[in-house]
Coordinates of C-alpha atoms in Angstrom, one line a residue:
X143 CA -8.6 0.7 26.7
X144 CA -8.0 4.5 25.8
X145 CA -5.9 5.4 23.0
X146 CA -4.4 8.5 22.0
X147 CA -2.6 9.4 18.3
X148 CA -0.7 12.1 18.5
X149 CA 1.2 14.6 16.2
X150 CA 3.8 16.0 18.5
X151 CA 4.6 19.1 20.1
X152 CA 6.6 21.4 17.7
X153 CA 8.1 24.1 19.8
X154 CA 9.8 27.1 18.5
X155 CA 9.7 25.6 14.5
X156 CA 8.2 27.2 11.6
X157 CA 5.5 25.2 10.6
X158 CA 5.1 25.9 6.8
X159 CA 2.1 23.2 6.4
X160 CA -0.7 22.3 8.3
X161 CA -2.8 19.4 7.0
X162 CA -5.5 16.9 9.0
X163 CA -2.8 14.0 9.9
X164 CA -4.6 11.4 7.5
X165 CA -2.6 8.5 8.8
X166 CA -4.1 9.2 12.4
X167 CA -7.3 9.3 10.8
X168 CA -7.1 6.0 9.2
X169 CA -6.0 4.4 11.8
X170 CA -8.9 5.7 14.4
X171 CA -11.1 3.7 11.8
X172 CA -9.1 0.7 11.9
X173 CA -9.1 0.4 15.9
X174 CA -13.0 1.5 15.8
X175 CA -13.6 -1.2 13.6
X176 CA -11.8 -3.8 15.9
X177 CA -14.1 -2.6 18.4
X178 CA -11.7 -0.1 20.1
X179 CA -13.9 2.8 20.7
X180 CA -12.2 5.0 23.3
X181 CA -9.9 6.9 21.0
X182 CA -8.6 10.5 20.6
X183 CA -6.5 12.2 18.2
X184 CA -4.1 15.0 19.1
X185 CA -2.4 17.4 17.0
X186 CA -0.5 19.4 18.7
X187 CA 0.5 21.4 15.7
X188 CA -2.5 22.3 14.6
X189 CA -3.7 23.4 18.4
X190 CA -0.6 25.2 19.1
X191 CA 0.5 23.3 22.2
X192 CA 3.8 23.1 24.4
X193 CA 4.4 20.7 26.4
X194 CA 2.3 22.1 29.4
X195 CA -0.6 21.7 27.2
X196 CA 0.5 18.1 26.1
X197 CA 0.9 17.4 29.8
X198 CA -2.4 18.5 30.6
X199 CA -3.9 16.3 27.8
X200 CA -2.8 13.6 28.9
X201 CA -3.4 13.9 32.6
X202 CA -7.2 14.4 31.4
X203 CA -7.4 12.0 28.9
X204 CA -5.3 9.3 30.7
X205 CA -4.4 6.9 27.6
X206 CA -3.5 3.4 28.1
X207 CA -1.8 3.2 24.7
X208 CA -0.3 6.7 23.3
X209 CA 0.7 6.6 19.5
X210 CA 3.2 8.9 17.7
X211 CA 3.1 10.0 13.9
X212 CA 7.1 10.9 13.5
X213 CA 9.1 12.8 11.0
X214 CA 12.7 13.0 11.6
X215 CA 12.6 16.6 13.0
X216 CA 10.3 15.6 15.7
X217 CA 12.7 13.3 17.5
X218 CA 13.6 15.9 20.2
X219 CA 10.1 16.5 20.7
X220 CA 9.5 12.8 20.6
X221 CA 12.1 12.4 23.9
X222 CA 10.2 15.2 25.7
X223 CA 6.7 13.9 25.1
X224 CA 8.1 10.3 26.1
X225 CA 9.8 11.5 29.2
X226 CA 6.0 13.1 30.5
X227 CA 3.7 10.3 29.2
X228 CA 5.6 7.7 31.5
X229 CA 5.9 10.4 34.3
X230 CA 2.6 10.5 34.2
X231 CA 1.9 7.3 34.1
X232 CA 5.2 4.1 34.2
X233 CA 2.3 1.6 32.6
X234 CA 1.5 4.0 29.6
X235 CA 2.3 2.3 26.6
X236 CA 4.1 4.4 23.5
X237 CA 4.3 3.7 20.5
X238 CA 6.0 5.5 17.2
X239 CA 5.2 5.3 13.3
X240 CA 5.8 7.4 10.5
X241 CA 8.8 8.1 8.0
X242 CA 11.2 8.3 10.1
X243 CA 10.6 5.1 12.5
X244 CA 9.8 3.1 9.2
X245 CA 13.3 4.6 7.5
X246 CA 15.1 3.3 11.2
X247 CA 13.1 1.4 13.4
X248 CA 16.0 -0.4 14.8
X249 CA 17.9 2.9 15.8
X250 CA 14.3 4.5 16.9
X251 CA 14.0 1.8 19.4
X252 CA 17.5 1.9 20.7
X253 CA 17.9 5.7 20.7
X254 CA 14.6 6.0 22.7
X255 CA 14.8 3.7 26.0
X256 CA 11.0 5.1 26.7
X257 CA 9.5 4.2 23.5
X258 CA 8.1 0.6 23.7
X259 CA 7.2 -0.2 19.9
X260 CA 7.5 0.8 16.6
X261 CA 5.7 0.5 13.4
X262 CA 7.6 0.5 9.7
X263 CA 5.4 1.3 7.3
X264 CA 1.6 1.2 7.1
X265 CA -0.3 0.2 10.5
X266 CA -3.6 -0.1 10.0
X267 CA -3.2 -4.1 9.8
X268 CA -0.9 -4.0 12.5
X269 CA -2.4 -1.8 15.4
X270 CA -5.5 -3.5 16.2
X271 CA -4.0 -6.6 16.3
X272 CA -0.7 -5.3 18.8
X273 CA -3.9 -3.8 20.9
X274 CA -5.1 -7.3 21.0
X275 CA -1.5 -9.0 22.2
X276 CA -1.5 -6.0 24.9
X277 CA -5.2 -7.1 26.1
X278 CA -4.1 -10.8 26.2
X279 CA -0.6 -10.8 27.8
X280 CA 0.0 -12.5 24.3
X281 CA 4.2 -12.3 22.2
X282 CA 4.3 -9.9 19.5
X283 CA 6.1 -11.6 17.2
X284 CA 3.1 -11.8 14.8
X285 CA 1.5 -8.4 15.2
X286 CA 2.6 -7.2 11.6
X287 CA 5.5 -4.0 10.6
X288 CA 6.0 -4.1 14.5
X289 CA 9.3 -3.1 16.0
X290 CA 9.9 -4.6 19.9
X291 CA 11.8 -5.7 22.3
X292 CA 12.1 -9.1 23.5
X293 CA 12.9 -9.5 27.8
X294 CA 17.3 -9.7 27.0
X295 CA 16.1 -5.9 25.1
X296 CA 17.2 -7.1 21.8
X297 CA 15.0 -5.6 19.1
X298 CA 13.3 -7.7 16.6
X299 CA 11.1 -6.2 13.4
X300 CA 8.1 -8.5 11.8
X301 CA 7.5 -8.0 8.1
X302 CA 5.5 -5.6 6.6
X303 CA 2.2 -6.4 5.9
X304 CA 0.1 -4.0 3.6
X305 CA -3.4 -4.0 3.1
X306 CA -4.9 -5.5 0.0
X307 CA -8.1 -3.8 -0.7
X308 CA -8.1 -0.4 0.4
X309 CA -11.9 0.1 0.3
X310 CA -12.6 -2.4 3.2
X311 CA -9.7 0.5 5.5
X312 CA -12.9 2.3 5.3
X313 CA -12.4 6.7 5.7
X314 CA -10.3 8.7 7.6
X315 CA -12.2 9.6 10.9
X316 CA -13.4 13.0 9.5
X317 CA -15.5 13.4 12.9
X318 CA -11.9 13.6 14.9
X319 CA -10.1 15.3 12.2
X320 CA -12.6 18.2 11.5
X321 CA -10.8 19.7 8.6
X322 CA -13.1 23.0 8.9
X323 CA -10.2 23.5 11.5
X324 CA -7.5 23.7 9.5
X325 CA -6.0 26.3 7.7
X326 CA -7.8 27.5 4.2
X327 CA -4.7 26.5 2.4
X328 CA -3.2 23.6 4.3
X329 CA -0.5 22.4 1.9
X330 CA 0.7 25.6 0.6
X331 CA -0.2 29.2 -0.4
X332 CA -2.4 28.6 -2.7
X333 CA -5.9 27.1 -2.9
X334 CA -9.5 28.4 -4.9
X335 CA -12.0 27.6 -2.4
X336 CA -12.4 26.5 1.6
X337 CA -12.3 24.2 3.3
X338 CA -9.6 22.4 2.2
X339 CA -9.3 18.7 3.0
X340 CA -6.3 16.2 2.0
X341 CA -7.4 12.6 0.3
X342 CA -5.4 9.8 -0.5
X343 CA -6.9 7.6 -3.8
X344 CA -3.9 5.3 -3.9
X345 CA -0.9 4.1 -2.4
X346 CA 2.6 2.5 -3.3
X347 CA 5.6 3.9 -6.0
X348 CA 7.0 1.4 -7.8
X349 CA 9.6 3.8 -8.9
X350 CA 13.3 3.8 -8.3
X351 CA 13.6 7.4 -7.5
X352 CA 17.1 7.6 -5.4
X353 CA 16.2 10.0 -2.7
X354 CA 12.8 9.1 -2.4
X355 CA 11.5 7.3 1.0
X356 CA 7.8 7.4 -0.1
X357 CA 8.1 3.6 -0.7
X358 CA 9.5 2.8 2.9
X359 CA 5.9 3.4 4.3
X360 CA 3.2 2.0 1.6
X361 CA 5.5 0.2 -0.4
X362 CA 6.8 -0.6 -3.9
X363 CA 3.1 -2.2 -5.6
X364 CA 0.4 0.0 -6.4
X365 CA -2.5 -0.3 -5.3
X366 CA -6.1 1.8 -5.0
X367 CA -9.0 2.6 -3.8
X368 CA -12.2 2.1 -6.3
X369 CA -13.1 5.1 -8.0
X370 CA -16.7 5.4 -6.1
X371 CA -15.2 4.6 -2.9
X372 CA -13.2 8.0 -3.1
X373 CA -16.2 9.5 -4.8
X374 CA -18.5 8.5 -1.5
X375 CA -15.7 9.9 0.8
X376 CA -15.5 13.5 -1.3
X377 CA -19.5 13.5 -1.1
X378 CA -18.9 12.9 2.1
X379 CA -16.4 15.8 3.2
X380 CA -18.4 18.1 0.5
X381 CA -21.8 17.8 2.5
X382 CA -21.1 16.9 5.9
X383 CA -18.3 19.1 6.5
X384 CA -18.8 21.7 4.2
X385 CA -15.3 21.2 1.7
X386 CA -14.9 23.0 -0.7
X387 CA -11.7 21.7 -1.9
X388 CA -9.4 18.4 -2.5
X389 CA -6.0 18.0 -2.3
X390 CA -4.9 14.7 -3.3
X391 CA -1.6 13.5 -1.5
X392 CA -1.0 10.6 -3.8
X393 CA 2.4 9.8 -4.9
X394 CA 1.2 8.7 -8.4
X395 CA -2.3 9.6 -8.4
X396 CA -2.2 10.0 -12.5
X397 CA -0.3 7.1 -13.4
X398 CA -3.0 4.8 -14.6
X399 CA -5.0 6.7 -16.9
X400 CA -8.3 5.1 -16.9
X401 CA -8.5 5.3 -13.1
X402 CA -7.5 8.7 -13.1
X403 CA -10.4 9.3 -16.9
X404 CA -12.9 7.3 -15.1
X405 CA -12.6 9.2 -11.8
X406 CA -12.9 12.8 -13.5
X407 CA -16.2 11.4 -15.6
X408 CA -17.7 10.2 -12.4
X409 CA -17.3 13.3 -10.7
X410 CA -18.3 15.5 -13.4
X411 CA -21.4 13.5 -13.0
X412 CA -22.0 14.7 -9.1
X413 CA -24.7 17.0 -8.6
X414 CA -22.0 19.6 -6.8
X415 CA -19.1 21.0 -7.8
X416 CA -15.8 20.7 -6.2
X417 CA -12.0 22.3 -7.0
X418 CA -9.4 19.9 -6.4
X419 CA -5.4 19.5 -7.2
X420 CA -2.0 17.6 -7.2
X421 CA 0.1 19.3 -4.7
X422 CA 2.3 16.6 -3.7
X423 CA 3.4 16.2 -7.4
X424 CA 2.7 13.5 -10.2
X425 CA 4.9 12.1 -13.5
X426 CA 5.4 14.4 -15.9
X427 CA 5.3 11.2 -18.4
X428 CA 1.6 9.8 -17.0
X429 CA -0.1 12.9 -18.4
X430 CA -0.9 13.7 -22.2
X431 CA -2.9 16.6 -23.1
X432 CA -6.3 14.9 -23.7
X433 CA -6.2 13.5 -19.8
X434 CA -5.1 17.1 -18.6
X435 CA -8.1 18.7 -20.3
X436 CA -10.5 16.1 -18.8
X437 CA -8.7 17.1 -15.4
X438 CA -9.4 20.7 -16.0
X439 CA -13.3 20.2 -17.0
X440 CA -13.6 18.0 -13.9
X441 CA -12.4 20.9 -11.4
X442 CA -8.8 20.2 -11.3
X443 CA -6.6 23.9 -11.3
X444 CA -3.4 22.9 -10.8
X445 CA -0.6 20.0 -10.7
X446 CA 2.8 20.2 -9.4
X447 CA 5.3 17.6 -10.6
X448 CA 8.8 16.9 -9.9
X449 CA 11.4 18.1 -12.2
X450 CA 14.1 17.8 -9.6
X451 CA 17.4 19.0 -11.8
X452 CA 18.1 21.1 -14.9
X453 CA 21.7 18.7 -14.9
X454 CA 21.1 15.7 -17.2
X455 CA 23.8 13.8 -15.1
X456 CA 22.4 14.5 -11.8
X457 CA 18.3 13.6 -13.2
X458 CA 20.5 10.0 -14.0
X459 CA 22.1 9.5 -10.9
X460 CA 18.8 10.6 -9.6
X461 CA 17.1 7.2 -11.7
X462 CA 14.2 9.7 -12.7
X463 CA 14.5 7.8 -16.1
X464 CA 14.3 11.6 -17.7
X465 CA 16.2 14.0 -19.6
X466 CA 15.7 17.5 -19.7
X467 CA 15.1 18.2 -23.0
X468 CA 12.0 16.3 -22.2
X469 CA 10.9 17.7 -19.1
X470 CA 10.9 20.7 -21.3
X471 CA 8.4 18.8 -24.1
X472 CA 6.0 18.1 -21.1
X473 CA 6.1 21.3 -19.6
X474 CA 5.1 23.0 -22.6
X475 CA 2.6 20.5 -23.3
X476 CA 0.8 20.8 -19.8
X477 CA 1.2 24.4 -20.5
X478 CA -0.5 23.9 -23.9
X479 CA -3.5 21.8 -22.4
X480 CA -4.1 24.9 -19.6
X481 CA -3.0 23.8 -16.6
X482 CA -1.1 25.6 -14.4
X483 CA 2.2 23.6 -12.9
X484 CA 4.2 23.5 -10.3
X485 CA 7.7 22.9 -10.2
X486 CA 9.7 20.6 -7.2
X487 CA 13.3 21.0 -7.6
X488 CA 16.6 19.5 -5.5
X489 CA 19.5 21.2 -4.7
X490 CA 22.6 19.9 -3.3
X491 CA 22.4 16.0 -4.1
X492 CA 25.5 13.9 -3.4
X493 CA 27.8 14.8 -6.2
X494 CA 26.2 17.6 -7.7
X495 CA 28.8 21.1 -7.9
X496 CA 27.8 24.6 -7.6
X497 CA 27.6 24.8 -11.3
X498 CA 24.9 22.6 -11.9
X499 CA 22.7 24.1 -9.6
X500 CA 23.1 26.9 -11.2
X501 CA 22.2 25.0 -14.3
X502 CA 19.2 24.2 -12.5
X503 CA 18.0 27.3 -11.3
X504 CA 18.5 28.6 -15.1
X505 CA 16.9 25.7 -16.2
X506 CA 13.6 26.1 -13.9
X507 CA 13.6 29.9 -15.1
X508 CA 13.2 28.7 -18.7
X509 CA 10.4 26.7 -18.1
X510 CA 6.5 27.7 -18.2
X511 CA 5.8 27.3 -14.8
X512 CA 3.3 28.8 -12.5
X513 CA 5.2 28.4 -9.6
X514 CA 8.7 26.8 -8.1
X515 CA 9.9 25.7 -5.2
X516 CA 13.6 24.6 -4.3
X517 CA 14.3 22.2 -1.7
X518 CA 17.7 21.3 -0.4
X519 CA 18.8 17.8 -0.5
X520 CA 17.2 15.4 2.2
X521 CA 19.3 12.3 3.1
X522 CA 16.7 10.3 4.1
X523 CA 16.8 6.8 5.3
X524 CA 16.3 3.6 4.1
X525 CA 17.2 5.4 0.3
X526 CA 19.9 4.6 -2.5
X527 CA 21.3 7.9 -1.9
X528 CA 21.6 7.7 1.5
X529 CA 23.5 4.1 1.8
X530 CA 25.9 5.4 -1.1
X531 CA 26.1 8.3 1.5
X532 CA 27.0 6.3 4.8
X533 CA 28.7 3.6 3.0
X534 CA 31.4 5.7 1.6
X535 CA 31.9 7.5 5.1
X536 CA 30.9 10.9 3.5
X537 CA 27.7 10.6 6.4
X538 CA 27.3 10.0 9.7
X539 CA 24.4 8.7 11.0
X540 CA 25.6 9.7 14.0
X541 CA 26.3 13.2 13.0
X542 CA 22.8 14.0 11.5
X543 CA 21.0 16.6 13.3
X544 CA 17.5 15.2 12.6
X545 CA 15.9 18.1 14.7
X546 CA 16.9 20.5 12.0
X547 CA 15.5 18.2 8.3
X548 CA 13.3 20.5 7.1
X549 CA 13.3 23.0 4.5
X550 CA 14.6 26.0 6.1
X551 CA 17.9 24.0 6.8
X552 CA 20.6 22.1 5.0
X553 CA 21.1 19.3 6.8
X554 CA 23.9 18.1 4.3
X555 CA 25.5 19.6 1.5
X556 CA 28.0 17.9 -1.2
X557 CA 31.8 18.1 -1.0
X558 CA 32.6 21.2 -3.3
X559 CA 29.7 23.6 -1.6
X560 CA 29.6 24.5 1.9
X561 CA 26.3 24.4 3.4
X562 CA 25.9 28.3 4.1
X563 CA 27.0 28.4 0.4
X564 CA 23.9 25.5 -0.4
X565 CA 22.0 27.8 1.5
X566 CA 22.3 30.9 -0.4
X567 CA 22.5 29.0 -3.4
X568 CA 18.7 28.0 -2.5
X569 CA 17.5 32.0 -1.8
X570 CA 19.0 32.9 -5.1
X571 CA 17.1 30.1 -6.3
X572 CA 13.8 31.2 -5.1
X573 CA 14.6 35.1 -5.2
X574 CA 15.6 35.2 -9.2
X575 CA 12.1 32.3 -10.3
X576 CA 10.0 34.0 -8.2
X577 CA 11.1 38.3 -8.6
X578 CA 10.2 38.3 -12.2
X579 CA 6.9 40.9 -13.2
X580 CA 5.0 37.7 -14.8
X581 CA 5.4 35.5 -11.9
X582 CA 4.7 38.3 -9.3
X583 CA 1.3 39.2 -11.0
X584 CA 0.6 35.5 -11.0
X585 CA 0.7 35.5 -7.2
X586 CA -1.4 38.5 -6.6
X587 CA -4.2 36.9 -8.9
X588 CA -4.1 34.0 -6.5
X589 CA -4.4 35.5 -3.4
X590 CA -7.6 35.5 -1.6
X591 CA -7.1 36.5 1.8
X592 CA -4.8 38.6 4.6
X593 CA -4.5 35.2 6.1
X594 CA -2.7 33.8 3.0
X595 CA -0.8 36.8 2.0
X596 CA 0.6 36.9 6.0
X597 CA 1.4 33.1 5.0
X598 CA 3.4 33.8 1.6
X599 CA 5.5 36.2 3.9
X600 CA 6.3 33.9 6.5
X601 CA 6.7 31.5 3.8
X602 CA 9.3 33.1 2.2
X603 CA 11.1 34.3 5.2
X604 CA 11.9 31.0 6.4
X605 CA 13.2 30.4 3.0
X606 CA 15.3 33.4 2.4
X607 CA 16.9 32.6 6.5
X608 CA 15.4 34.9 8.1

């Protein structure tokens, strides 16, 4: 049986990140493991294809099974590449996971009459064993976080499974992903050496973050890998592929401080030396200045964390369990300790006026950070925010243009502000953190090539509209 895992075709969009699908990666290594060897992975982002050369991949590669890693702007891409797998071939089987199936898997499978399954959540249980049912003629109705259809078409969604011990998932199959081609900086502008390659240490929030879907695909419970299982897998990148660099996409990579101690002493015993940061963001209240330090000697250079709102009211509607006054306290004290932050802030929640994002964008200014960057409001599924949104009418599911959820776009903007005004409310945002002298030398000291220089440009482009 030959399976392909694709990142689908992203025609005509701005792609502001680049990064090794690790998902993909890890589930190669599942299916490998169940003794499925004839797999590919495809991303069609990072290789720049349209659809002729997604056609052409799969006429030559001629998968039994394709797989789909899908964010909500990829859905139009998603009925494209659907529509030329089963011209190809009727008896292909496609299948769809990532945030946006796990956020609506019901309304994925009745939205896309070409799509067979789809997978909420984690599917590294659940693959190998749907392979299996496929192989056998067997039901599905125990292949685990599946999505199907029965004969009548109605849909019917198993329960999430999530594995235990996330050691025995093995790595991500680095052989397939080759992160030596990938951009230098693949999750932003800024990185100290190359290659760059993304880890993952653990996975699960048990947080109650309103607009945050992180949960919808690992789950509430923490859990995580052992320290010298991510400390083989770094050797690993470091001397068989040459990195340089680690970005750690955790969602709470520093929340248990003697993991996160025990894994800076172990590495500071490795006979290399390796750079490494937070770029997906960590709490502000899991970090004291003793642990930051130990970062720091260990090869961190930088964390980003996220703030969210300089409006008290909005941070509790938010449930960040935070007020500002102490965001400030940690700020300074991550300041104090000598790291260098970064800043995530949201503009345009459900509720929030014009003048508290303007509080906001004063309040970022005030702050000691490195850098900023100010997203507008996501109403992503499967969140608190979200229901409040479509229960009380204000939201259409319907009426979402998922093709356009990313953050050049405003997808939704509260009552009071119209979204050009959200819009312009987010340049000014970026224009009056980011053109002040002290910031602006910042940047310059960071930069370390024409290829990431071109990259802050088109960066900021897309964020100023143009």
């Amino acid at each position: 049986m030959k399976i392909l895992l694709a990142k689908p075709v992203t025609p005509g969009k701005l792609v502001l990140n680049c990064i090794p699908p690790l998902g993909l990666g890890y589930l190669v290594t599942a299916l490998r493991q169940d003794g499925f060897n004839q797999v590919q992975i495809l991303d069609s982002v990072k290789d720049q294809l349209d659809y002729s050369g997604f056609t052409k991949v799969v006429k030559k590669f001629k998968p039994d099974v394709i797989g789909f890693q899908i964010f909500s702007q990829d859905l139009p891409s998603l009925q494209k590449s659907l529509a030329i797998i089963k011209k190809i071939n009727s008896k292909a089987v496609t299948v769809a996971g990532g945030p946006h199936p796990s956020g609506l898997p019901e309304k994925s499978l009745q939205s896309f009459p070409q799509l067979d399954f789809v997978f909420c959540g984690e599917a590294e249980v659940g693959f190998p064993i749907l392979l299996r049912a496929l192989k056998s003629k067997r039901g599905f109705g125990k292949v685990p976080g599946l999505g199907w259809r029965d004969r009548a078409g109605r849909v019917h969604l198993n329960q999430q499974v999530f594995a235990a011990d996330l050691d025995k998932l093995g790595f991500p199959a680095w052989d397939l992903l080759r992160p030596q081609d990938y951009p230098d900086a693949p999750q932003g502008i800024i990185f100290k050496n190359s290659p760059v390659a993304p880890i993952m240490a653990t996975r699960g929030c048990p947080f109650s973050c309103t607009f945050c879907a992180g949960w919808t695909i690992s789950g509430k419970k923490i859990r995580r890998r052992s320290v010298g299982n991510v400390l083989a897998e770094i050797e690993l990148l470091y001397r068989q592929y040459g990195v340089r660099e680690i970005h750690i996409l955790d969602d709470n990579f520093t929340l248990n401080r003697n993991y996160l101690k025990d894994f800076c002493h172990q590495l500071l015993k490795k006979d290399f030396q390796i750079s490494w940061c937070c770029p997906n963001g960590v709490r502000l209240d899991t970090l004291d200045k003793e642990t930051l330090q130990l970062m720091k000697k260990a090869g961190c250079y930088y964390v980003s964390v996220g703030i969210e709102s300089g409006s008290d009211r909005i941070l509790r509607l938010m449930k960040k369990a935070v007020t500002t006054a102490k965001i400030k306290k940690m700020v300074n004290m991550v300041v104090s300790a000598g790291m260098p932050i970064n800043g995530f802030f949201i503009l345009g929640f459900p509720g929030e006026t014009k003048q508290e994002i303007l509080k906001t964008i004063k309040f970022a200014k005030s702050l000691e950070l490195t850098r900023a960057a100010f997203y507008n409001y996501l109403p992503l599924p499967r969140t608190e925010a979200y229901r409040r949104l479509i229960d009380s009418g204000e939201l259409k599911e319907d009426d979402i243009d998922w093709a356009h959820i990313f953050q050049a776009d405003v997808p939704y903007a509260p009552p009071s502000i119209s979204r050009e005004g959200l819009k312009n409310l987010q340049r000014r945002a970026h224009l009056e953190f980011y053109l002040r002298p002290k910031i602006i030398w910042r940047l310059l000291k960071e930069i370390r090539s024409w290829q990431q220089l071109r990259y802050i440009f088109k960066r900021t482009k897309a964020y100023l509209g143009g």
